[in-house]
C-alpha atoms as an extended CHARMM CRD file, in Angstrom:
* protein
*
       279  EXT
         1         1  MET       CA             -0.0130000000        0.0220000000       -0.0080000000  PROA      1               0.0000000000
         2         2  ILE       CA              1.5180000000        3.3860000000       -1.0380000000  PROA      2               0.0000000000
         3         3  PRO       CA             -0.2250000000        6.2200000000        0.8410000000  PROA      3               0.0000000000
         4         4  LEU       CA             -0.5380000000        9.7280000000       -0.6220000000  PROA      4               0.0000000000
         5         5  PRO       CA              1.6990000000       12.3460000000        0.9970000000  PROA      5               0.0000000000
         6         6  ILE       CA              0.1430000000       14.0090000000        4.0250000000  PROA      6               0.0000000000
         7         7  ILE       CA             -1.1910000000       17.5380000000        3.2980000000  PROA      7               0.0000000000
         8         8  GLY       CA             -1.1520000000       20.2020000000        5.9970000000  PROA      8               0.0000000000
         9         9  GLU       CA             -2.5600000000       23.1780000000        4.1540000000  PROA      9               0.0000000000
        10        10  PRO       CA             -6.3400000000       23.4510000000        3.8540000000  PROA      10              0.0000000000
        11        11  PHE       CA             -7.8440000000       22.8380000000        0.4620000000  PROA      11              0.0000000000
        12        12  LYS       CA             -4.4150000000       22.2440000000       -1.1740000000  PROA      12              0.0000000000
        13        13  ARG       CA             -5.6050000000       18.7290000000       -2.1940000000  PROA      13              0.0000000000
        14        14  ILE       CA             -9.2890000000       17.7860000000       -2.4410000000  PROA      14              0.0000000000
        15        15  ALA       CA            -11.0630000000       14.5470000000       -3.3030000000  PROA      15              0.0000000000
        16        16  MET       CA            -14.2020000000       14.4690000000       -5.4350000000  PROA      16              0.0000000000
        17        17  ASP       CA            -16.8130000000       11.7870000000       -6.0020000000  PROA      17              0.0000000000
        18        18  ILE       CA            -20.4810000000       11.3140000000       -6.9040000000  PROA      18              0.0000000000
        19        19  VAL       CA            -23.2320000000        9.6990000000       -4.8550000000  PROA      19              0.0000000000
        20        20  GLY       CA            -26.2690000000        8.4840000000       -6.6840000000  PROA      20              0.0000000000
        21        21  PRO       CA            -28.5770000000        8.0830000000       -8.4460000000  PROA      21              0.0000000000
        22        22  LEU       CA            -30.8640000000        8.8010000000       -5.5260000000  PROA      22              0.0000000000
        23        23  PRO       CA            -34.6590000000        9.2080000000       -5.4190000000  PROA      23              0.0000000000
        24        24  ARG       CA            -35.5680000000       12.2850000000       -7.4310000000  PROA      24              0.0000000000
        25        25  THR       CA            -36.3420000000       15.3560000000       -5.3140000000  PROA      25              0.0000000000
        26        26  SER       CA            -39.0020000000       18.0030000000       -5.9120000000  PROA      26              0.0000000000
        27        27  ARG       CA            -36.2680000000       20.1200000000       -7.4500000000  PROA      27              0.0000000000
        28        28  GLY       CA            -35.3010000000       17.2930000000       -9.7960000000  PROA      28              0.0000000000
        29        29  ASN       CA            -31.9700000000       16.5000000000       -8.0680000000  PROA      29              0.0000000000
        30        30  ARG       CA            -30.7260000000       12.8420000000       -8.2290000000  PROA      30              0.0000000000
        31        31  PHE       CA            -27.0360000000       13.0740000000       -7.3620000000  PROA      31              0.0000000000
        32        32  ILE       CA            -24.6640000000       14.5370000000       -4.8220000000  PROA      32              0.0000000000
        33        33  LEU       CA            -21.2430000000       15.8760000000       -5.8270000000  PROA      33              0.0000000000
        34        34  VAL       CA            -19.1040000000       15.2460000000       -2.6750000000  PROA      34              0.0000000000
        35        35  ILE       CA            -15.8970000000       17.1480000000       -2.1290000000  PROA      35              0.0000000000
        36        36  ASN       CA            -13.5790000000       16.5300000000        0.8160000000  PROA      36              0.0000000000
        37        37  ASP       CA            -10.4670000000       18.4570000000        1.9090000000  PROA      37              0.0000000000
        38        38  TYR       CA             -7.4870000000       16.2000000000        2.7400000000  PROA      38              0.0000000000
        39        39  ALA       CA             -5.8960000000       18.4450000000        5.2920000000  PROA      39              0.0000000000
        40        40  THR       CA             -8.9640000000       19.1880000000        7.5110000000  PROA      40              0.0000000000
        41        41  ARG       CA            -11.4960000000       16.5520000000        6.3860000000  PROA      41              0.0000000000
        42        42  TYR       CA            -13.8400000000       19.4710000000        5.7790000000  PROA      42              0.0000000000
        43        43  PRO       CA            -16.6700000000       18.2070000000        3.4560000000  PROA      43              0.0000000000
        44        44  GLU       CA            -18.9080000000       19.9230000000        0.9190000000  PROA      44              0.0000000000
        45        45  ALA       CA            -21.8920000000       18.2510000000       -0.7970000000  PROA      45              0.0000000000
        46        46  PHE       CA            -23.8200000000       19.7480000000       -3.7820000000  PROA      46              0.0000000000
        47        47  PRO       CA            -27.2400000000       18.2830000000       -4.9060000000  PROA      47              0.0000000000
        48        48  LEU       CA            -27.3020000000       17.9590000000       -8.7820000000  PROA      48              0.0000000000
        49        49  ARG       CA            -29.8880000000       17.1590000000      -11.3750000000  PROA      49              0.0000000000
        50        50  ASN       CA            -27.2350000000       15.6130000000      -13.6350000000  PROA      50              0.0000000000
        51        51  ILE       CA            -23.5430000000       14.8490000000      -13.4130000000  PROA      51              0.0000000000
        52        52  THR       CA            -22.2740000000       16.2100000000      -16.7370000000  PROA      52              0.0000000000
        53        53  ALA       CA            -18.8150000000       17.5970000000      -16.9090000000  PROA      53              0.0000000000
        54        54  LYS       CA            -20.2350000000       21.1090000000      -17.3960000000  PROA      54              0.0000000000
        55        55  LYS       CA            -22.2110000000       20.8350000000      -14.1130000000  PROA      55              0.0000000000
        56        56  VAL       CA            -19.1620000000       19.5040000000      -12.2410000000  PROA      56              0.0000000000
        57        57  ALA       CA            -17.0850000000       22.4480000000      -13.6000000000  PROA      57              0.0000000000
        58        58  GLU       CA            -19.7250000000       24.9330000000      -12.4330000000  PROA      58              0.0000000000
        59        59  VAL       CA            -19.6100000000       23.4400000000       -8.8800000000  PROA      59              0.0000000000
        60        60  LEU       CA            -15.8240000000       23.5930000000       -8.8740000000  PROA      60              0.0000000000
        61        61  ILE       CA            -15.8270000000       27.2850000000       -9.7280000000  PROA      61              0.0000000000
        62        62  GLU       CA            -18.2140000000       27.8900000000       -6.8330000000  PROA      62              0.0000000000
        63        63  LEU       CA            -15.8660000000       25.8830000000       -4.5690000000  PROA      63              0.0000000000
        64        64  PHE       CA            -12.7820000000       27.8010000000       -5.7240000000  PROA      64              0.0000000000
        65        65  ALA       CA            -14.5590000000       31.1010000000       -4.9120000000  PROA      65              0.0000000000
        66        66  ARG       CA            -15.0570000000       29.9030000000       -1.3290000000  PROA      66              0.0000000000
        67        67  TYR       CA            -11.7730000000       28.2330000000       -0.4430000000  PROA      67              0.0000000000
        68        68  GLY       CA             -9.2560000000       29.1280000000       -3.1660000000  PROA      68              0.0000000000
        69        69  ILE       CA             -7.8910000000       27.0110000000       -5.9730000000  PROA      69              0.0000000000
        70        70  PRO       CA             -6.3910000000       23.6680000000       -4.9210000000  PROA      70              0.0000000000
        71        71  GLU       CA             -3.1470000000       22.3210000000       -6.2900000000  PROA      71              0.0000000000
        72        72  GLU       CA             -4.5150000000       18.7530000000       -6.6750000000  PROA      72              0.0000000000
        73        73  ILE       CA             -7.8900000000       17.1800000000       -7.2490000000  PROA      73              0.0000000000
        74        74  LEU       CA             -8.2560000000       13.4120000000       -6.6890000000  PROA      74              0.0000000000
        75        75  THR       CA            -11.0270000000       11.5670000000       -8.4930000000  PROA      75              0.0000000000
        76        76  ASP       CA            -11.8850000000        8.1820000000       -9.9580000000  PROA      76              0.0000000000
        77        77  GLN       CA            -11.6770000000        7.5990000000      -13.7400000000  PROA      77              0.0000000000
        78        78  GLY       CA            -15.3580000000        8.2760000000      -14.4090000000  PROA      78              0.0000000000
        79        79  SER       CA            -16.1680000000       10.1600000000      -17.6530000000  PROA      79              0.0000000000
        80        80  ASN       CA            -17.5710000000       13.0160000000      -15.5630000000  PROA      80              0.0000000000
        81        81  PHE       CA            -14.0840000000       13.7040000000      -14.2520000000  PROA      81              0.0000000000
        82        82  THR       CA            -11.9470000000       12.8750000000      -17.3190000000  PROA      82              0.0000000000
        83        83  SER       CA            -13.6020000000       15.1600000000      -19.8530000000  PROA      83              0.0000000000
        84        84  SER       CA            -11.7650000000       17.6430000000      -22.0220000000  PROA      84              0.0000000000
        85        85  LEU       CA            -13.7660000000       20.4730000000      -20.3900000000  PROA      85              0.0000000000
        86        86  LEU       CA            -12.4730000000       19.6660000000      -16.9370000000  PROA      86              0.0000000000
        87        87  GLY       CA             -9.0300000000       19.1870000000      -18.3590000000  PROA      87              0.0000000000
        88        88  GLU       CA             -9.1710000000       22.7570000000      -19.7490000000  PROA      88              0.0000000000
        89        89  LEU       CA            -10.4250000000       24.0900000000      -16.4710000000  PROA      89              0.0000000000
        90        90  TYR       CA             -7.5900000000       22.3260000000      -14.5610000000  PROA      90              0.0000000000
        91        91  HSD       CA             -5.0500000000       23.6400000000      -17.0420000000  PROA      91              0.0000000000
        92        92  LEU       CA             -6.3900000000       27.1850000000      -16.7080000000  PROA      92              0.0000000000
        93        93  MET       CA             -6.3860000000       27.0930000000      -12.9200000000  PROA      93              0.0000000000
        94        94  GLY       CA             -3.0460000000       25.2570000000      -12.5590000000  PROA      94              0.0000000000
        95        95  VAL       CA             -4.6260000000       22.2240000000      -10.9290000000  PROA      95              0.0000000000
        96        96  LYS       CA             -3.0910000000       18.7280000000      -11.1370000000  PROA      96              0.0000000000
        97        97  ALA       CA             -5.6090000000       15.9190000000      -11.6740000000  PROA      97              0.0000000000
        98        98  ILE       CA             -4.8770000000       12.6740000000       -9.8270000000  PROA      98              0.0000000000
        99        99  LYS       CA             -6.8050000000        9.6050000000      -10.9040000000  PROA      99              0.0000000000
       100       100  THR       CA             -7.4010000000        6.7070000000       -8.5730000000  PROA      100             0.0000000000
       101       101  SER       CA             -6.9790000000        3.1800000000       -9.7790000000  PROA      101             0.0000000000
       102       102  PRO       CA            -10.4500000000        1.5160000000      -10.3070000000  PROA      102             0.0000000000
       103       103  TYR       CA            -11.6950000000       -0.7950000000       -7.5510000000  PROA      103             0.0000000000
       104       104  HSD       CA             -8.8410000000        0.0330000000       -5.2290000000  PROA      104             0.0000000000
       105       105  PRO       CA            -10.6440000000        1.9900000000       -2.4420000000  PROA      105             0.0000000000
       106       106  GLN       CA             -7.5180000000        2.4350000000       -0.2580000000  PROA      106             0.0000000000
       107       107  THR       CA             -6.2580000000        5.0980000000       -2.6540000000  PROA      107             0.0000000000
       108       108  ASP       CA             -9.3680000000        7.2800000000       -2.2520000000  PROA      108             0.0000000000
       109       109  GLY       CA            -10.4420000000        6.1490000000        1.2230000000  PROA      109             0.0000000000
       110       110  LEU       CA            -11.1610000000        9.6850000000        2.5060000000  PROA      110             0.0000000000
       111       111  VAL       CA            -14.0900000000       10.4200000000        0.1900000000  PROA      111             0.0000000000
       112       112  GLU       CA            -15.3210000000        6.8350000000        0.2990000000  PROA      112             0.0000000000
       113       113  ARG       CA            -15.6060000000        6.9010000000        4.0420000000  PROA      113             0.0000000000
       114       114  PHE       CA            -17.4230000000       10.2050000000        3.9670000000  PROA      114             0.0000000000
       115       115  ASN       CA            -19.7830000000        8.9250000000        1.3150000000  PROA      115             0.0000000000
       116       116  ARG       CA            -20.7400000000        6.0190000000        3.5930000000  PROA      116             0.0000000000
       117       117  THR       CA            -21.2130000000        8.3850000000        6.5230000000  PROA      117             0.0000000000
       118       118  LEU       CA            -23.2910000000       10.8430000000        4.4400000000  PROA      118             0.0000000000
       119       119  LYS       CA            -25.6510000000        8.1250000000        3.1830000000  PROA      119             0.0000000000
       120       120  SER       CA            -25.9400000000        6.5840000000        6.6840000000  PROA      120             0.0000000000
       121       121  MET       CA            -26.7810000000        9.9860000000        8.2720000000  PROA      121             0.0000000000
       122       122  LEU       CA            -29.3060000000       10.8350000000        5.5200000000  PROA      122             0.0000000000
       123       123  ARG       CA            -31.1040000000        7.4660000000        6.0620000000  PROA      123             0.0000000000
       124       124  LYS       CA            -31.3340000000        8.1870000000        9.7620000000  PROA      124             0.0000000000
       125       125  VAL       CA            -32.6660000000       11.7320000000        9.5660000000  PROA      125             0.0000000000
       126       126  LEU       CA            -35.0940000000       11.1780000000        6.6690000000  PROA      126             0.0000000000
       127       127  ASP       CA            -37.0350000000        8.3340000000        8.3060000000  PROA      127             0.0000000000
       128       128  GLY       CA            -39.1050000000        7.4380000000        5.2610000000  PROA      128             0.0000000000
       129       129  GLU       CA            -39.0950000000       10.8720000000        3.5590000000  PROA      129             0.0000000000
       130       130  ARG       CA            -36.5390000000        9.7980000000        1.0230000000  PROA      130             0.0000000000
       131       131  LYS       CA            -37.4570000000       12.3690000000       -1.6010000000  PROA      131             0.0000000000
       132       132  ASN       CA            -36.5840000000       15.2340000000        0.7460000000  PROA      132             0.0000000000
       133       133  TRP       CA            -32.8750000000       14.2830000000        1.1090000000  PROA      133             0.0000000000
       134       134  GLU       CA            -31.5770000000       17.4700000000       -0.4950000000  PROA      134             0.0000000000
       135       135  HSD       CA            -33.1340000000       19.5950000000        2.3670000000  PROA      135             0.0000000000
       136       136  MET       CA            -31.1970000000       17.5820000000        4.9880000000  PROA      136             0.0000000000
       137       137  ILE       CA            -27.7080000000       17.9890000000        3.4980000000  PROA      137             0.0000000000
       138       138  PRO       CA            -26.8710000000       21.2520000000        5.3480000000  PROA      138             0.0000000000
       139       139  TYR       CA            -27.7730000000       19.6820000000        8.6830000000  PROA      139             0.0000000000
       140       140  VAL       CA            -25.7530000000       16.5560000000        7.9510000000  PROA      140             0.0000000000
       141       141  LEU       CA            -22.7210000000       18.6520000000        6.8970000000  PROA      141             0.0000000000
       142       142  PHE       CA            -22.9600000000       20.7780000000        9.9950000000  PROA      142             0.0000000000
       143       143  ALA       CA            -23.0950000000       17.7430000000       12.2090000000  PROA      143             0.0000000000
       144       144  TYR       CA            -20.0920000000       16.1750000000       10.5080000000  PROA      144             0.0000000000
       145       145  ARG       CA            -18.0120000000       19.3460000000       10.5290000000  PROA      145             0.0000000000
       146       146  GLU       CA            -18.3160000000       20.0130000000       14.2640000000  PROA      146             0.0000000000
       147       147  VAL       CA            -17.2730000000       16.4500000000       15.4010000000  PROA      147             0.0000000000
       148       148  PRO       CA            -13.5980000000       15.9110000000       16.0860000000  PROA      148             0.0000000000
       149       149  GLN       CA            -11.9040000000       13.3710000000       13.7060000000  PROA      149             0.0000000000
       150       150  SER       CA            -10.2970000000       10.3600000000       15.3750000000  PROA      150             0.0000000000
       151       151  THR       CA             -7.2820000000       10.5350000000       13.0230000000  PROA      151             0.0000000000
       152       152  LEU       CA             -6.7230000000       14.2550000000       13.5290000000  PROA      152             0.0000000000
       153       153  GLY       CA             -7.8850000000       15.1010000000       17.0340000000  PROA      153             0.0000000000
       154       154  PHE       CA             -9.8260000000       18.1840000000       15.9390000000  PROA      154             0.0000000000
       155       155  SER       CA            -13.0970000000       18.9370000000       14.1370000000  PROA      155             0.0000000000
       156       156  PRO       CA            -12.9510000000       19.8500000000       10.4060000000  PROA      156             0.0000000000
       157       157  PHE       CA            -14.4790000000       23.2480000000       11.2540000000  PROA      157             0.0000000000
       158       158  GLU       CA            -11.8150000000       24.0440000000       13.8440000000  PROA      158             0.0000000000
       159       159  LEU       CA             -8.9830000000       22.9920000000       11.5540000000  PROA      159             0.0000000000
       160       160  LEU       CA            -10.3030000000       25.2010000000        8.7190000000  PROA      160             0.0000000000
       161       161  TYR       CA            -11.3470000000       28.2820000000       10.6940000000  PROA      161             0.0000000000
       162       162  GLY       CA             -9.1580000000       28.1070000000       13.7630000000  PROA      162             0.0000000000
       163       163  ARG       CA            -11.9950000000       28.1000000000       16.2670000000  PROA      163             0.0000000000
       164       164  GLU       CA            -14.6590000000       25.8350000000       17.5780000000  PROA      164             0.0000000000
       165       165  VAL       CA            -18.0360000000       26.1470000000       15.8780000000  PROA      165             0.0000000000
       166       166  ARG       CA            -20.9780000000       27.4270000000       17.8830000000  PROA      166             0.0000000000
       167       167  GLY       CA            -23.3280000000       24.5160000000       17.7410000000  PROA      167             0.0000000000
       168       168  LEU       CA            -26.6740000000       23.5710000000       19.2090000000  PROA      168             0.0000000000
       169       169  LEU       CA            -25.1550000000       22.3250000000       22.4540000000  PROA      169             0.0000000000
       170       170  ASP       CA            -23.4390000000       25.6360000000       22.9100000000  PROA      170             0.0000000000
       171       171  VAL       CA            -26.6910000000       27.4890000000       22.3720000000  PROA      171             0.0000000000
       172       172  LEU       CA            -28.3510000000       25.3570000000       25.0370000000  PROA      172             0.0000000000
       173       173  LYS       CA            -25.4370000000       25.8830000000       27.4430000000  PROA      173             0.0000000000
       174       174  GLU       CA            -25.6880000000       29.6180000000       26.9720000000  PROA      174             0.0000000000
       175       175  GLU       CA            -29.3740000000       29.5350000000       27.7440000000  PROA      175             0.0000000000
       176       176  TRP       CA            -28.7310000000       27.5650000000       30.9330000000  PROA      176             0.0000000000
       177       177  ILE       CA            -26.0240000000       29.7720000000       32.4330000000  PROA      177             0.0000000000
       178       178  HSD       CA            -27.2510000000       33.1430000000       30.9350000000  PROA      178             0.0000000000
       179       179  SER       CA            -23.7000000000       34.2870000000       30.2760000000  PROA      179             0.0000000000
       180       180  THR       CA            -21.9820000000       35.9790000000       27.3200000000  PROA      180             0.0000000000
       181       181  GLU       CA            -18.3400000000       35.9350000000       26.3560000000  PROA      181             0.0000000000
       182       182  ILE       CA            -16.1890000000       39.0330000000       26.8210000000  PROA      182             0.0000000000
       183       183  GLU       CA            -15.3750000000       40.5690000000       23.5300000000  PROA      183             0.0000000000
       184       184  THR       CA            -11.6350000000       40.6360000000       22.6240000000  PROA      184             0.0000000000
       185       185  ASP       CA             -9.6610000000       43.0740000000       20.5490000000  PROA      185             0.0000000000
       186       186  ILE       CA             -9.9150000000       42.0970000000       16.9070000000  PROA      186             0.0000000000
       187       187  LEU       CA             -6.0900000000       42.1100000000       16.2950000000  PROA      187             0.0000000000
       188       188  SER       CA             -5.4960000000       39.9780000000       19.3870000000  PROA      188             0.0000000000
       189       189  PHE       CA             -8.1990000000       37.5400000000       18.3120000000  PROA      189             0.0000000000
       190       190  VAL       CA             -6.6740000000       37.1940000000       14.8070000000  PROA      190             0.0000000000
       191       191  MET       CA             -3.1510000000       36.6580000000       16.1740000000  PROA      191             0.0000000000
       192       192  ASP       CA             -4.3770000000       34.1610000000       18.7640000000  PROA      192             0.0000000000
       193       193  THR       CA             -6.3800000000       32.3480000000       16.0570000000  PROA      193             0.0000000000
       194       194  ARG       CA             -3.3560000000       32.1200000000       13.7650000000  PROA      194             0.0000000000
       195       195  GLU       CA             -1.2420000000       30.6530000000       16.5420000000  PROA      195             0.0000000000
       196       196  ARG       CA             -3.8960000000       28.0520000000       17.4860000000  PROA      196             0.0000000000
       197       197  MET       CA             -4.2820000000       27.0700000000       13.7500000000  PROA      197             0.0000000000
       198       198  GLU       CA             -0.4980000000       26.5350000000       13.3460000000  PROA      198             0.0000000000
       199       199  SER       CA             -0.3230000000       24.4700000000       16.5160000000  PROA      199             0.0000000000
       200       200  ALA       CA             -3.3820000000       22.4060000000       15.5570000000  PROA      200             0.0000000000
       201       201  ARG       CA             -2.0090000000       21.6880000000       12.0690000000  PROA      201             0.0000000000
       202       202  GLU       CA              1.2740000000       20.4000000000       13.5010000000  PROA      202             0.0000000000
       203       203  ILE       CA             -0.5940000000       18.1000000000       15.8540000000  PROA      203             0.0000000000
       204       204  VAL       CA             -2.8320000000       16.9250000000       12.9380000000  PROA      204             0.0000000000
       205       205  LYS       CA              0.2000000000       16.1090000000       10.8490000000  PROA      205             0.0000000000
       206       206  GLU       CA              1.6750000000       13.9260000000       13.6170000000  PROA      206             0.0000000000
       207       207  ASN       CA             -1.6510000000       12.1980000000       14.2910000000  PROA      207             0.0000000000
       208       208  ALA       CA             -2.2040000000       11.5660000000       10.5850000000  PROA      208             0.0000000000
       209       209  ARG       CA              1.3050000000       10.1530000000       10.1020000000  PROA      209             0.0000000000
       210       210  ALA       CA              0.7770000000        7.7930000000       13.0600000000  PROA      210             0.0000000000
       211       211  VAL       CA             -2.5690000000        6.5910000000       11.7970000000  PROA      211             0.0000000000
       212       212  GLN       CA             -1.2560000000        6.2630000000        8.2310000000  PROA      212             0.0000000000
       213       213  ALA       CA              1.6930000000        4.1870000000        9.3740000000  PROA      213             0.0000000000
       214       214  LYS       CA             -0.5870000000        1.8410000000       11.3550000000  PROA      214             0.0000000000
       215       215  GLN       CA             -2.8970000000        1.4530000000        8.3520000000  PROA      215             0.0000000000
       216       216  LYS       CA              0.0230000000        0.7030000000        6.0420000000  PROA      216             0.0000000000
       217       217  MET       CA              1.4970000000       -1.8630000000        8.4510000000  PROA      217             0.0000000000
       218       218  TYR       CA             -1.9520000000       -3.5260000000        8.7650000000  PROA      218             0.0000000000
       219       219  TYR       CA             -2.4420000000       -3.6120000000        4.9960000000  PROA      219             0.0000000000
       220       220  ASP       CA              1.0900000000       -4.7700000000        4.1760000000  PROA      220             0.0000000000
       221       221  GLN       CA              0.9310000000       -7.5870000000        6.6940000000  PROA      221             0.0000000000
       222       222  ARG       CA             -2.1770000000       -8.9950000000        4.9670000000  PROA      222             0.0000000000
       223       223  SER       CA             -1.2590000000       -8.4170000000        1.3290000000  PROA      223             0.0000000000
       224       224  ARG       CA              1.2410000000      -10.0110000000       -1.0130000000  PROA      224             0.0000000000
       225       225  GLU       CA              2.8370000000       -7.7130000000       -3.6630000000  PROA      225             0.0000000000
       226       226  ILE       CA              2.5910000000       -9.0730000000       -7.1230000000  PROA      226             0.0000000000
       227       227  ASN       CA              4.7860000000       -7.5890000000       -9.8960000000  PROA      227             0.0000000000
       228       228  PHE       CA              3.8420000000       -7.6990000000      -13.5740000000  PROA      228             0.0000000000
       229       229  GLU       CA              5.9210000000       -6.9630000000      -16.6300000000  PROA      229             0.0000000000
       230       230  VAL       CA              4.9920000000       -5.5440000000      -20.0170000000  PROA      230             0.0000000000
       231       231  GLY       CA              3.3700000000       -8.2860000000      -22.0770000000  PROA      231             0.0000000000
       232       232  ASP       CA              1.9970000000      -10.1770000000      -19.0420000000  PROA      232             0.0000000000
       233       233  LYS       CA             -1.6230000000      -11.3140000000      -19.1820000000  PROA      233             0.0000000000
       234       234  VAL       CA             -3.8340000000      -10.3480000000      -16.2160000000  PROA      234             0.0000000000
       235       235  LEU       CA             -7.4550000000      -10.6120000000      -15.0800000000  PROA      235             0.0000000000
       236       236  LEU       CA             -9.3120000000       -7.4920000000      -13.9670000000  PROA      236             0.0000000000
       237       237  LEU       CA            -12.1260000000       -7.1930000000      -11.4390000000  PROA      237             0.0000000000
       238       238  LEU       CA            -14.6040000000       -4.9840000000      -13.3350000000  PROA      238             0.0000000000
       239       239  PRO       CA            -18.1770000000       -3.9530000000      -12.7610000000  PROA      239             0.0000000000
       240       240  SER       CA            -20.7870000000       -6.2890000000      -14.2430000000  PROA      240             0.0000000000
       241       241  SER       CA            -23.5820000000       -3.7340000000      -14.0290000000  PROA      241             0.0000000000
       242       242  THR       CA            -24.1400000000       -0.0330000000      -13.3950000000  PROA      242             0.0000000000
       243       243  ARG       CA            -23.9830000000       -0.6950000000       -9.6630000000  PROA      243             0.0000000000
       244       244  LYS       CA            -20.7330000000       -0.1810000000       -7.8560000000  PROA      244             0.0000000000
       245       245  PHE       CA            -21.0310000000       -3.2620000000       -5.7130000000  PROA      245             0.0000000000
       246       246  VAL       CA            -21.3710000000       -5.9070000000       -8.4180000000  PROA      246             0.0000000000
       247       247  ALA       CA            -18.1590000000       -6.9640000000      -10.1780000000  PROA      247             0.0000000000
       248       248  LYS       CA            -16.5530000000       -9.9790000000      -11.8750000000  PROA      248             0.0000000000
       249       249  TRP       CA            -13.2200000000      -11.0160000000      -13.2150000000  PROA      249             0.0000000000
       250       250  GLN       CA            -12.7310000000      -10.2440000000      -16.8870000000  PROA      250             0.0000000000
       251       251  GLY       CA             -9.9110000000      -10.7710000000      -19.3440000000  PROA      251             0.0000000000
       252       252  PRO       CA             -7.2380000000      -11.7930000000      -19.7910000000  PROA      252             0.0000000000
       253       253  TYR       CA             -5.8050000000       -8.4300000000      -20.8420000000  PROA      253             0.0000000000
       254       254  GLU       CA             -2.2840000000       -7.3900000000      -21.6180000000  PROA      254             0.0000000000
       255       255  VAL       CA             -0.0100000000       -5.0880000000      -19.5990000000  PROA      255             0.0000000000
       256       256  ILE       CA              1.3300000000       -2.5280000000      -22.0870000000  PROA      256             0.0000000000
       257       257  ARG       CA              3.0760000000       -0.1890000000      -19.6450000000  PROA      257             0.0000000000
       258       258  LYS       CA              4.3880000000       -0.2640000000      -16.0980000000  PROA      258             0.0000000000
       259       259  ILE       CA              3.8290000000        3.2330000000      -14.6280000000  PROA      259             0.0000000000
       260       260  GLY       CA              4.7770000000        2.8160000000      -10.9620000000  PROA      260             0.0000000000
       261       261  LYS       CA              5.6660000000        0.1230000000       -8.4430000000  PROA      261             0.0000000000
       262       262  VAL       CA              2.1010000000       -1.2010000000       -8.4260000000  PROA      262             0.0000000000
       263       263  THR       CA              0.4530000000        0.7320000000      -11.1820000000  PROA      263             0.0000000000
       264       264  TYR       CA              0.0320000000       -0.4420000000      -14.7970000000  PROA      264             0.0000000000
       265       265  GLU       CA             -1.6160000000        0.5570000000      -18.0460000000  PROA      265             0.0000000000
       266       266  ILE       CA             -3.8130000000       -2.2350000000      -19.4340000000  PROA      266             0.0000000000
       267       267  GLU       CA             -5.1190000000       -2.6880000000      -23.0280000000  PROA      267             0.0000000000
       268       268  MET       CA             -8.6450000000       -4.1070000000      -23.3670000000  PROA      268             0.0000000000
       269       269  PRO       CA             -9.3800000000       -5.1700000000      -26.9850000000  PROA      269             0.0000000000
       270       270  ASP       CA            -12.9130000000       -6.3340000000      -26.2360000000  PROA      270             0.0000000000
       271       271  LYS       CA            -13.7460000000       -2.8340000000      -25.0340000000  PROA      271             0.0000000000
       272       272  GLY       CA            -12.8840000000       -1.0010000000      -28.1940000000  PROA      272             0.0000000000
       273       273  GLY       CA             -9.1270000000       -1.2040000000      -27.5950000000  PROA      273             0.0000000000
       274       274  ARG       CA             -9.4870000000        1.0530000000      -24.5650000000  PROA      274             0.0000000000
       275       275  LYS       CA             -6.3660000000        1.5780000000      -22.4910000000  PROA      275             0.0000000000
       276       276  GLN       CA             -6.7620000000        2.2620000000      -18.7660000000  PROA      276             0.0000000000
       277       277  ILE       CA             -4.6210000000        2.5990000000      -15.7000000000  PROA      277             0.0000000000
       278       278  PHE       CA             -5.0800000000        0.0400000000      -12.8710000000  PROA      278             0.0000000000
       279       279  HSD       CA             -3.5560000000       -0.4590000000       -9.4240000000  PROA      279             0.0000000000
């Protein structure tokens, strides 16, 4: 298992994925474009009617306006993310596109884990009102952002903004004790916030390295590395339907290029001669 380098700067690297199709809402939305920041685990989720490259590009522009332009965007190899339109946008904005290897979730575990959490939380809060899921997304995001991450030790909100979010429990506490915080000088507040953010990010880096090392050791102990050479024949585990969870072995296909230690380019003649990268 080769982990991605740890990122300490917010929204320097983001992961992007699509959840759906879901039950159509009253506004016609059927998909959720999920974006997650690697440094802070801060998530965004955008309800969409369709998942065309144009719509994805529009959402990215909105995201860039909020948080700045990332250096890297990690996605799978879906056509929504590999279009020439997005390629032009990345080139214009100076963004490096990183493609995950199909059916190798360890590479893109961050967004996969959040997707599972998002769907689980939506199921719990909807309680039968499945077509109203888009109205619950802000509440689900708020709840996720204010909870400390076990791998980092801080909440996504605190890591991004340098302070704890004022949540519902805080509102209740204020009502109970009838107290207000003493206002501080703005400059002092900014300087204090900056120092806390720097300290938090250093702690986060150390926590993330420790967790990543444990995950790598666990994975390596249970896996056996297999090396292939150009010209070797291999079988691929590919989807057998439009559903993510149904797959079967297909091939054999030929290795035409070795890209990295465990990454290869494969030629698939029965799929129009398509060439694709696998891990």
